[in-house]
Coordinates of N, CA, C and O in Angstrom, one line a residue:
X23 N 278.6 43.5 -129.2 CA 279.7 43.8 -129.8 C 280.6 45.3 -129.3 O 281.8 44.9 -128.5
X24 N 279.9 45.7 -128.9 CA 280.3 47.5 -128.9 C 280.9 47.4 -127.1 O 282.1 47.5 -127.0
X25 N 280.0 46.4 -126.6 CA 280.8 46.3 -124.8 C 282.2 45.4 -125.4 O 282.8 45.8 -124.1
X26 N 282.5 44.1 -125.5 CA 283.0 43.7 -126.2 C 284.3 44.5 -126.9 O 285.1 44.2 -126.1
X27 N 284.0 45.3 -128.2 CA 285.3 46.1 -128.2 C 285.7 47.0 -127.1 O 286.4 46.9 -127.2
X28 N 285.3 46.9 -126.8 CA 285.5 48.7 -125.6 C 286.0 48.0 -124.1 O 287.0 48.6 -123.8
X29 N 286.2 46.7 -123.8 CA 286.7 46.0 -123.0 C 288.5 44.6 -123.4 O 288.6 44.6 -122.9
X30 N 288.2 45.3 -125.0 CA 289.6 45.1 -125.5 C 289.6 43.6 -126.2 O 290.7 43.5 -127.0
X31 N 288.6 43.1 -126.9 CA 288.9 42.2 -127.4 C 288.6 42.8 -129.0 O 288.1 43.6 -129.8
X32 N 289.2 41.3 -130.0 CA 289.1 41.8 -131.3 C 287.8 41.2 -132.2 O 287.0 40.6 -131.2
X33 N 287.9 41.7 -133.2 CA 286.1 41.5 -133.8 C 286.2 39.5 -133.8 O 285.6 39.1 -133.8
X34 N 287.4 38.9 -134.1 CA 287.2 37.8 -134.1 C 287.0 37.1 -133.3 O 285.9 35.7 -133.4
X35 N 287.3 37.5 -132.3 CA 287.1 36.8 -130.9 C 285.5 37.3 -130.5 O 284.8 36.2 -129.8
X36 N 285.2 38.5 -130.6 CA 283.6 38.9 -130.6 C 282.4 38.3 -131.5 O 281.7 37.7 -131.0
X37 N 282.9 38.0 -132.3 CA 281.9 37.1 -133.5 C 281.9 35.9 -132.9 O 281.0 35.0 -133.1
X38 N 282.8 35.1 -132.5 CA 283.0 34.3 -132.3 C 282.0 33.6 -130.7 O 281.4 32.7 -130.9
X39 N 282.5 34.6 -130.1 CA 281.8 34.7 -128.7 C 280.0 34.6 -129.0 O 279.5 34.3 -128.7
X40 N 279.5 35.5 -130.2 CA 278.4 35.7 -130.1 C 277.9 34.5 -131.0 O 277.2 34.0 -130.4
X41 N 278.5 33.4 -131.9 CA 278.2 32.6 -132.6 C 277.6 31.4 -131.5 O 276.8 30.5 -131.6
X42 N 278.4 31.4 -130.2 CA 278.8 30.2 -129.4 C 277.8 30.8 -127.8 O 277.6 30.0 -126.8
X43 N 276.9 32.0 -128.4 CA 276.0 32.3 -126.6 C 274.5 31.6 -127.1 O 274.5 31.8 -127.6
X44 N 275.0 31.2 -125.5 CA 273.1 30.3 -126.0 C 272.2 31.5 -125.7 O 272.4 32.9 -125.6
X45 N 271.1 31.5 -126.2 CA 270.6 31.8 -126.7 C 269.2 31.9 -125.9 O 269.3 31.3 -124.4
X46 N 268.5 33.5 -125.0 CA 268.0 33.7 -123.6 C 266.5 32.4 -123.9 O 265.9 33.0 -124.4
X47 N 266.3 31.9 -122.8 CA 264.9 31.0 -122.8 C 263.8 32.5 -123.6 O 263.1 33.5 -122.8
X48 N 262.9 31.8 -124.2 CA 262.0 33.0 -124.9 C 261.5 33.8 -125.3 O 261.0 35.3 -125.0
X49 N 263.3 34.5 -125.2 CA 263.3 36.2 -125.8 C 263.7 36.4 -127.5 O 265.3 35.4 -127.4
X50 N 263.5 36.1 -127.9 CA 263.4 35.6 -129.8 C 264.0 34.6 -129.5 O 265.3 34.5 -130.2
X51 N 263.8 33.9 -129.3 CA 264.5 32.0 -129.4 C 264.1 31.9 -130.5 O 262.9 31.3 -131.1
X52 N 265.1 31.3 -131.6 CA 265.0 31.0 -132.3 C 265.2 29.2 -133.0 O 265.4 29.0 -132.0
X53 N 263.9 28.5 -133.4 CA 263.9 26.7 -133.3 C 263.9 27.1 -135.0 O 263.3 27.4 -135.3
X54 N 264.3 25.8 -135.4 CA 264.7 25.8 -137.0 C 264.7 24.6 -137.4 O 265.6 23.3 -136.6
X55 N 263.7 23.7 -138.2 CA 264.0 22.6 -139.4 C 264.4 22.4 -139.8 O 264.8 21.2 -140.7
X56 N 265.1 23.6 -140.5 CA 265.7 23.3 -141.8 C 264.9 23.7 -143.2 O 265.1 24.3 -144.2
X57 N 263.2 23.9 -142.7 CA 262.7 24.1 -143.4 C 261.4 25.0 -143.4 O 261.0 26.1 -143.8
X58 N 261.6 25.5 -141.6 CA 261.2 26.7 -141.5 C 261.6 27.4 -140.5 O 262.6 26.4 -139.9
X59 N 261.3 28.3 -139.7 CA 262.1 28.9 -138.1 C 260.3 29.0 -137.6 O 259.4 29.8 -138.2
X60 N 260.7 28.7 -136.2 CA 259.6 29.1 -135.6 C 260.6 30.6 -134.4 O 261.7 29.9 -134.2
X61 N 259.9 31.4 -133.9 CA 260.9 32.2 -132.8 C 259.4 32.3 -131.5 O 258.8 32.4 -131.8
X62 N 260.1 31.8 -130.4 CA 259.6 31.8 -129.1 C 259.8 33.3 -128.8 O 260.9 33.5 -128.1
X63 N 258.6 34.2 -128.2 CA 259.4 35.6 -128.1 C 258.3 35.8 -126.3 O 256.6 35.8 -127.0
X64 N 258.2 36.5 -125.6 CA 257.7 36.8 -124.4 C 256.8 38.2 -124.4 O 256.0 38.4 -124.1
X65 N 257.1 38.7 -126.1 CA 256.0 39.8 -126.2 C 254.6 39.8 -126.0 O 253.7 38.8 -126.5
X66 N 254.0 40.5 -125.4 CA 252.8 40.1 -124.7 C 252.2 41.9 -124.1 O 251.4 41.7 -123.7
X67 N 252.7 42.5 -125.0 CA 252.2 44.1 -125.3 C 252.3 44.4 -126.3 O 253.0 44.2 -127.4
X68 N 251.5 45.2 -127.0 CA 251.4 45.8 -128.2 C 253.1 46.6 -128.6 O 253.4 46.0 -129.9
X69 N 253.5 46.8 -128.0 CA 255.0 47.5 -128.2 C 256.1 46.5 -128.7 O 256.5 46.3 -129.7
X70 N 255.9 45.6 -127.7 CA 256.7 44.4 -127.3 C 256.2 43.5 -128.9 O 257.4 42.7 -130.1
X71 N 255.3 43.2 -129.0 CA 255.3 42.3 -130.2 C 255.0 43.2 -131.8 O 255.4 42.6 -132.9
X72 N 255.0 44.4 -131.7 CA 254.9 45.4 -132.9 C 257.0 44.9 -133.2 O 257.5 44.9 -134.6
X73 N 257.3 45.3 -132.2 CA 258.9 44.8 -132.0 C 259.3 43.7 -132.6 O 260.2 43.5 -133.7
X74 N 258.6 42.5 -132.0 CA 259.1 41.6 -132.5 C 259.0 41.5 -134.5 O 259.7 40.5 -135.0
X75 N 258.1 41.8 -134.5 CA 257.3 41.5 -135.7 C 258.4 42.4 -136.8 O 258.2 42.2 -138.4
X76 N 258.4 43.6 -136.7 CA 259.3 44.5 -137.5 C 260.6 44.2 -137.5 O 261.2 44.0 -138.3
X77 N 261.4 43.0 -136.3 CA 262.3 43.1 -136.1 C 262.6 41.6 -137.8 O 263.1 41.5 -138.4
X78 N 261.3 40.8 -137.7 CA 261.3 39.7 -138.5 C 261.0 40.1 -140.1 O 261.7 39.7 -140.3
X79 N 260.3 41.4 -140.2 CA 259.9 41.6 -141.1 C 261.2 41.9 -141.9 O 261.4 41.8 -142.8
X80 N 262.2 42.8 -141.3 CA 263.5 43.1 -141.8 C 264.9 41.5 -142.2 O 265.4 42.0 -142.4
X81 N 264.2 41.2 -141.2 CA 265.3 39.6 -141.0 C 264.6 38.6 -142.3 O 265.8 37.9 -142.7
X82 N 264.3 38.9 -143.2 CA 263.1 38.0 -144.1 C 262.7 38.7 -145.1 O 262.9 39.7 -144.6
X83 N 262.9 37.3 -145.9 CA 262.4 38.2 -147.5 C 261.1 38.2 -147.4 O 260.3 37.5 -146.7
X84 N 260.4 38.8 -148.7 CA 259.3 38.9 -149.0 C 258.4 37.7 -149.1 O 257.4 37.5 -149.1
X85 N 259.7 36.9 -149.6 CA 258.7 35.4 -150.0 C 259.1 34.5 -148.9 O 258.5 33.2 -149.0
X86 N 259.2 34.8 -147.7 CA 259.2 34.1 -146.3 C 258.1 34.6 -145.7 O 257.5 35.9 -145.5
X87 N 256.9 33.9 -145.9 CA 255.4 34.0 -145.1 C 256.3 34.3 -143.4 O 256.4 33.6 -142.8
X88 N 255.3 35.1 -143.2 CA 255.0 35.6 -141.5 C 253.7 34.7 -140.7 O 252.9 35.4 -141.0
X89 N 253.6 34.2 -140.1 CA 252.6 33.3 -139.3 C 253.0 33.9 -137.8 O 253.9 34.0 -137.4
X90 N 252.0 34.7 -137.5 CA 252.1 34.7 -135.9 C 250.7 34.3 -134.9 O 249.7 34.1 -135.3
X91 N 250.8 32.9 -133.7 CA 250.5 32.6 -132.9 C 250.4 33.5 -131.8 O 251.6 33.8 -131.2
X92 N 249.5 34.0 -131.1 CA 249.0 34.5 -129.9 C 247.7 34.8 -129.0 O 247.0 34.5 -129.6
X93 N 248.2 35.3 -128.5 CA 246.3 35.4 -127.4 C 247.2 36.7 -126.2 O 248.2 36.9 -126.5
X94 N 246.1 37.3 -125.1 CA 246.4 37.9 -124.6 C 245.6 37.4 -123.1 O 245.0 36.7 -122.9
X95 N 247.0 38.1 -121.7 CA 246.2 37.3 -120.6 C 245.0 37.8 -120.4 O 244.5 38.6 -120.7
X96 N 244.3 37.3 -119.4 CA 243.1 37.4 -118.4 C 243.7 37.9 -117.5 O 244.6 38.1 -117.1
X97 N 242.7 38.5 -116.6 CA 242.7 39.5 -115.5 C 243.9 40.2 -115.7 O 245.1 41.2 -114.7
X98 N 244.3 41.1 -117.5 CA 245.4 42.0 -117.3 C 244.9 43.4 -118.3 O 243.4 43.2 -118.4
X99 N 245.7 44.4 -118.4 CA 245.0 45.1 -119.4 C 244.2 44.9 -120.1 O 244.6 44.4 -121.6
X100 N 243.5 44.9 -120.9 CA 242.2 45.0 -121.0 C 242.0 45.9 -122.9 O 242.0 45.7 -123.8
X101 N 242.9 46.9 -122.6 CA 242.4 48.2 -123.5 C 243.9 47.7 -124.7 O 243.4 48.3 -125.9
X102 N 244.6 46.7 -124.4 CA 245.3 46.3 -125.2 C 245.2 45.2 -126.5 O 246.0 44.8 -127.3
X103 N 244.0 44.8 -126.0 CA 243.5 43.4 -126.9 C 243.3 43.8 -128.2 O 244.0 42.8 -129.3
X104 N 242.7 45.2 -128.1 CA 242.3 45.1 -130.2 C 243.2 45.2 -130.4 O 243.8 45.3 -131.9
X105 N 244.3 46.4 -129.7 CA 245.3 46.8 -130.2 C 246.7 46.0 -130.5 O 246.8 46.2 -132.0
X106 N 245.9 45.1 -130.0 CA 247.7 43.8 -130.8 C 247.0 42.9 -131.7 O 247.9 42.2 -132.2
X107 N 245.8 42.8 -131.7 CA 244.9 42.5 -133.0 C 245.4 42.7 -134.5 O 246.0 42.5 -135.2
X108 N 245.1 44.3 -133.9 CA 245.5 44.9 -134.9 C 247.0 45.3 -135.7 O 247.4 44.7 -136.3
X109 N 247.8 44.8 -134.7 CA 249.6 44.8 -134.6 C 249.6 43.2 -134.9 O 250.6 43.3 -136.5
X110 N 249.0 42.7 -134.8 CA 249.4 41.4 -135.5 C 249.1 40.8 -137.3 O 249.5 40.6 -137.9
X111 N 247.4 41.1 -137.1 CA 247.3 41.3 -138.5 C 248.0 42.2 -139.7 O 248.1 41.4 -140.9
X112 N 248.3 43.3 -139.2 CA 248.9 44.1 -139.7 C 250.2 43.9 -140.7 O 250.5 44.3 -141.8
X113 N 251.3 42.9 -139.6 CA 252.4 43.0 -139.8 C 252.7 41.7 -140.1 O 254.1 41.2 -140.6
X114 N 251.7 40.5 -139.7 CA 251.8 39.3 -140.3 C 251.0 39.1 -141.8 O 250.3 39.6 -141.6
X115 N 251.4 37.8 -142.3 CA 250.4 37.4 -143.1 C 249.3 36.5 -143.0 O 248.3 36.4 -143.9
X116 N 249.5 35.9 -141.8 CA 248.4 34.8 -141.0 C 248.6 35.2 -139.7 O 249.5 35.3 -139.3
X117 N 247.6 35.4 -138.7 CA 247.2 35.2 -137.6 C 247.0 34.3 -137.1 O 245.1 33.9 -137.5
X118 N 247.3 33.4 -135.9 CA 246.2 32.5 -135.3 C 246.3 32.8 -133.7 O 246.9 33.3 -133.7
X119 N 245.3 33.3 -133.5 CA 245.1 33.7 -132.1 C 244.4 32.7 -131.1 O 243.1 31.6 -131.9
X120 N 244.5 32.7 -129.6 CA 244.9 32.0 -129.3 C 244.6 32.1 -127.9 O 245.0 33.1 -127.3
X121 N 244.6 31.1 -126.7 CA 244.4 30.9 -125.5 C 245.7 31.4 -124.7 O 246.3 30.7 -125.3
X122 N 245.6 32.4 -124.0 CA 247.6 32.6 -122.8 C 246.8 32.9 -121.9 O 246.6 34.1 -121.5
X123 N 247.3 31.8 -120.6 CA 246.7 32.4 -119.6 C 245.5 32.8 -119.3 O 245.7 34.3 -118.7
X124 N 244.3 32.8 -119.7 CA 243.2 33.5 -119.5 C 242.7 33.5 -118.5 O 241.6 34.4 -117.6
X125 N 243.5 33.2 -117.1 CA 243.4 33.4 -115.1 C 241.8 32.6 -115.4 O 241.2 32.0 -115.3
X126 N 240.9 33.9 -115.1 CA 239.6 34.1 -114.3 C 238.8 34.5 -115.5 O 237.6 34.6 -114.9
X127 N 239.6 34.8 -116.6 CA 238.3 35.4 -118.2 C 237.9 34.3 -118.6 O 238.8 33.1 -119.2
X128 N 237.2 34.2 -119.4 CA 236.5 33.2 -120.4 C 237.6 33.7 -122.0 O 237.7 34.5 -121.9
X129 N 238.3 32.6 -122.2 CA 239.0 32.8 -123.4 C 238.9 33.7 -124.4 O 238.8 34.3 -125.0
X130 N 236.9 33.3 -124.6 CA 236.7 33.1 -125.6 C 236.4 34.8 -125.2 O 236.1 35.5 -126.8
X131 N 236.4 34.9 -124.5 CA 236.2 37.1 -123.8 C 237.2 37.5 -124.7 O 237.0 39.0 -125.4
X132 N 238.3 37.4 -124.0 CA 239.6 38.3 -124.7 C 239.6 37.8 -125.3 O 240.3 38.4 -126.6
X133 N 239.7 36.8 -126.3 CA 239.8 36.9 -128.6 C 238.7 37.4 -128.7 O 239.1 38.5 -129.8
X134 N 237.6 38.0 -128.2 CA 236.8 38.9 -129.2 C 237.3 39.9 -128.4 O 236.6 40.7 -129.6
X135 N 237.9 40.4 -128.1 CA 238.1 42.1 -127.4 C 239.3 41.3 -128.6 O 239.5 42.9 -128.8
X136 N 240.4 40.8 -128.8 CA 240.9 41.1 -130.2 C 240.7 41.4 -130.9 O 240.8 42.2 -131.3
X137 N 239.9 40.5 -131.6 CA 238.8 40.7 -132.9 C 238.5 41.9 -132.9 O 238.7 42.6 -134.3
X138 N 238.3 42.6 -131.9 CA 237.3 44.2 -132.2 C 238.4 44.5 -132.8 O 238.3 46.0 -133.5
X139 N 239.9 45.0 -132.7 CA 241.2 45.6 -133.2 C 241.3 45.5 -134.5 O 242.3 46.2 -135.9
X140 N 240.2 43.9 -135.0 CA 241.1 43.8 -136.2 C 240.5 44.7 -137.8 O 239.0 44.3 -137.8
X141 N 241.1 44.7 -139.1 CA 240.8 45.6 -140.3 C 240.6 44.5 -141.2 O 240.0 43.8 -141.6
X142 N 241.8 43.6 -141.1 CA 242.1 42.5 -142.2 C 241.8 41.6 -142.0 O 241.3 41.0 -140.8
X143 N 241.4 40.3 -143.2 CA 240.8 39.0 -143.1 C 241.4 37.7 -143.2 O 241.6 37.2 -144.1
X144 N 243.0 38.1 -142.3 CA 244.4 37.1 -142.3 C 244.0 36.6 -140.8 O 245.1 36.9 -140.5
X145 N 243.1 35.9 -140.1 CA 243.4 35.7 -139.4 C 242.2 34.4 -139.0 O 241.4 34.7 -139.8
X146 N 242.6 33.5 -138.4 CA 241.9 32.2 -137.6 C 241.8 32.6 -135.8 O 242.8 32.8 -135.7
X147 N 241.0 31.9 -135.2 CA 241.0 31.5 -133.7 C 241.3 29.8 -133.8 O 240.6 29.1 -134.6
X148 N 242.0 29.7 -132.4 CA 242.0 28.0 -133.0 C 242.8 28.4 -131.1 O 243.4 28.9 -131.0
X149 N 241.1 28.4 -129.9 CA 241.2 28.7 -128.6 C 242.1 28.3 -128.0 O 243.4 28.2 -127.2
X150 N 242.6 26.4 -128.1 CA 243.3 25.4 -128.2 C 244.8 25.6 -128.5 O 245.0 26.0 -129.3
X151 N 245.3 26.5 -127.6 CA 247.1 26.7 -127.8 C 247.8 25.2 -128.7 O 248.5 25.6 -129.2
X152 N 247.9 24.5 -128.0 CA 249.1 23.1 -128.9 C 248.5 23.4 -130.1 O 248.8 23.3 -131.1
X153 N 247.1 23.3 -130.3 CA 246.0 23.1 -131.4 C 246.6 24.0 -132.3 O 246.7 23.8 -133.7
X154 N 246.7 25.1 -131.5 CA 247.0 26.5 -132.6 C 248.5 26.3 -132.9 O 248.8 26.6 -134.2
X155 N 249.3 26.2 -132.4 CA 251.3 25.9 -132.7 C 251.3 24.8 -133.6 O 251.5 25.0 -134.6
X156 N 250.5 23.5 -133.3 CA 250.3 22.3 -134.2 C 249.9 23.2 -135.6 O 251.0 22.6 -136.6
X157 N 248.7 23.7 -135.9 CA 248.5 24.3 -137.1 C 249.1 25.0 -137.2 O 249.7 24.7 -139.4
X158 N 250.1 26.1 -136.9 CA 250.5 27.1 -137.1 C 252.2 26.2 -138.2 O 252.4 26.9 -139.6
X159 N 252.4 25.7 -137.6 CA 253.9 24.3 -137.8 C 253.3 23.4 -139.3 O 254.1 23.9 -140.3
X160 N 252.2 23.4 -138.9 CA 251.6 21.8 -139.8 C 250.9 22.4 -141.3 O 251.5 21.8 -142.4
X161 N 250.7 24.1 -141.3 CA 250.2 24.1 -142.4 C 251.0 25.3 -142.9 O 250.6 26.1 -144.3
X162 N 251.7 25.6 -142.1 CA 253.7 26.8 -142.9 C 254.4 25.9 -144.4 O 254.2 25.3 -144.1
X163 N 254.3 27.0 -145.0 CA 254.9 26.4 -146.1 C 256.2 26.4 -146.2 O 257.1 27.0 -145.0
X164 N 257.4 26.2 -146.6 CA 258.9 25.5 -146.5 C 258.6 27.8 -146.6 O 258.5 28.6 -147.0
X165 N 260.3 28.7 -146.1 CA 260.6 29.4 -145.9 C 259.9 29.6 -144.7 O 260.3 31.4 -144.6
X166 N 259.1 29.7 -144.0 CA 257.8 30.3 -143.5 C 258.7 30.8 -142.0 O 259.7 30.0 -141.8
X167 N 258.1 31.6 -141.5 CA 258.7 32.3 -139.8 C 257.2 32.2 -138.9 O 256.8 32.7 -139.2
X168 N 257.3 32.0 -138.2 CA 256.6 31.4 -137.4 C 256.5 31.8 -135.7 O 257.2 31.5 -135.3
X169 N 255.9 33.2 -135.3 CA 256.5 33.9 -134.1 C 254.8 33.6 -133.3 O 254.0 33.5 -133.4
X170 N 256.0 32.8 -132.6 CA 254.6 32.1 -131.2 C 254.9 32.8 -130.0 O 256.1 33.4 -129.3
X171 N 253.7 33.8 -129.8 CA 253.9 34.9 -129.2 C 253.2 35.0 -127.4 O 252.0 34.5 -127.9
X172 N 253.8 35.9 -126.7 CA 253.3 35.8 -125.1 C 253.9 35.0 -124.2 O 253.7 36.0 -123.0
X173 N 254.1 34.3 -124.5 CA 254.3 33.0 -123.0 C 256.0 33.2 -122.9 O 256.3 32.6 -122.0
X174 N 256.5 33.1 -123.9 CA 258.1 33.3 -124.4 C 258.7 31.5 -123.2 O 258.4 30.9 -123.7
X175 N 259.1 31.9 -122.9 CA 260.2 31.0 -120.9 C 259.0 30.5 -120.1 O 259.5 29.7 -119.8
X176 N 258.2 31.4 -120.1 CA 256.7 30.4 -119.3 C 256.5 28.9 -119.7 O 256.6 28.7 -120.6
X177 N 256.4 28.0 -118.2 CA 256.3 26.9 -118.8 C 254.5 26.0 -117.8 O 255.3 25.5 -117.4
X178 N 253.9 26.9 -118.3 CA 252.4 27.3 -117.2 C 251.8 27.3 -118.2 O 251.7 28.4 -119.1
X179 N 250.3 27.1 -118.3 CA 248.8 27.8 -118.7 C 248.1 28.1 -117.4 O 247.5 27.0 -117.2
X180 N 247.5 29.1 -117.6 CA 246.9 29.2 -116.1 C 245.3 29.9 -116.3 O 245.3 30.7 -117.3
X181 N 244.3 28.4 -116.1 CA 242.9 28.5 -116.7 C 242.1 28.7 -115.0 O 242.3 27.4 -114.4
X182 N 241.6 29.2 -115.3 CA 240.3 29.1 -113.6 C 241.3 29.2 -112.8 O 240.7 28.5 -111.6
X183 N 242.6 30.0 -112.1 CA 243.3 29.6 -111.2 C 244.3 28.5 -111.0 O 245.4 28.4 -109.7
X184 N 243.8 27.7 -111.9 CA 244.9 26.5 -111.6 C 246.0 26.4 -113.5 O 246.3 26.4 -114.4
X185 N 247.2 26.6 -113.0 CA 248.5 26.0 -113.0 C 248.2 25.1 -113.8 O 249.4 24.1 -112.9
X186 N 248.6 24.8 -115.3 CA 249.5 23.2 -115.5 C 250.5 23.4 -116.7 O 250.8 24.5 -117.1
X187 N 251.2 22.6 -116.2 CA 252.8 22.6 -117.5 C 252.1 22.4 -118.5 O 251.7 22.0 -119.1
X188 N 253.2 23.8 -119.3 CA 253.1 24.2 -120.8 C 254.4 24.8 -121.1 O 254.4 25.4 -120.3
X189 N 254.7 24.5 -122.7 CA 256.1 25.0 -122.9 C 255.9 25.8 -124.2 O 255.9 24.3 -124.7
X190 N 255.4 26.5 -125.0 CA 255.3 26.4 -126.0 C 256.9 26.3 -126.8 O 256.4 25.8 -128.0
X191 N 258.2 26.3 -126.2 CA 259.4 25.7 -127.3 C 259.4 23.7 -127.5 O 259.4 23.5 -128.0
X192 N 258.7 23.5 -126.3 CA 258.6 22.3 -126.1 C 257.5 21.5 -127.2 O 257.8 21.3 -128.2
X193 N 256.1 22.7 -127.3 CA 255.5 21.6 -128.4 C 255.9 21.8 -129.8 O 255.5 21.0 -130.8
X194 N 256.2 22.9 -129.8 CA 256.7 24.0 -131.7 C 257.7 22.6 -131.6 O 257.7 22.0 -132.6
X195 N 258.7 21.8 -131.0 CA 259.2 21.7 -131.1 C 259.5 20.2 -131.5 O 259.7 19.6 -132.7
X196 N 258.5 19.7 -130.7 CA 257.7 18.4 -131.2 C 257.1 17.9 -132.8 O 256.8 17.8 -133.4
X197 N 256.0 19.6 -133.1 CA 255.5 19.3 -133.8 C 255.9 19.9 -135.6 O 256.4 19.6 -136.6
X198 N 257.4 20.5 -135.1 CA 258.7 20.4 -135.8 C 259.3 19.7 -136.1 O 260.7 18.9 -137.4
X199 N 259.2 18.5 -135.4 CA 260.0 16.8 -135.9 C 261.4 17.1 -135.2 O 262.5 16.7 -136.1
X200 N 261.9 18.3 -134.3 CA 263.1 18.2 -133.5 C 263.3 17.9 -132.7 O 262.1 18.0 -131.3

């Protein structure tokens, strides 16, 4: 808005431009089917996960349950895993911990490291990422906001060095019926 204003556009032009601008793939990308919202976001660090959840909390009412589906990538910073588990469970009503590019590590090990930072009992583990997304959507009620974090725009799941096609957005749309 500010940049457009400084470039001489009037408020109505700016507002219309914002309304018609495409979403950035995988960056707080909102999908809705009229009963619930899914947000696909590349949040894969403690800071980015926390910021995404804080924004969701700010934009939703107390009546909108917030569910988070996330995992941590393999062969990456192991120190962030328990921190992300703690953040997700503290800022969400419910969390599903899942697989996210385990690469050459075992998903079960990564998940256990995530769980080691969790204090609350508002999470479950569904290792299969598609099943985790399906569960979050099917088990959420009207007005729910579901954050699917970690992969964002990526269109693959890397397991044991093999990349297979996988899109959080496509999976979410399928189970939302859109």
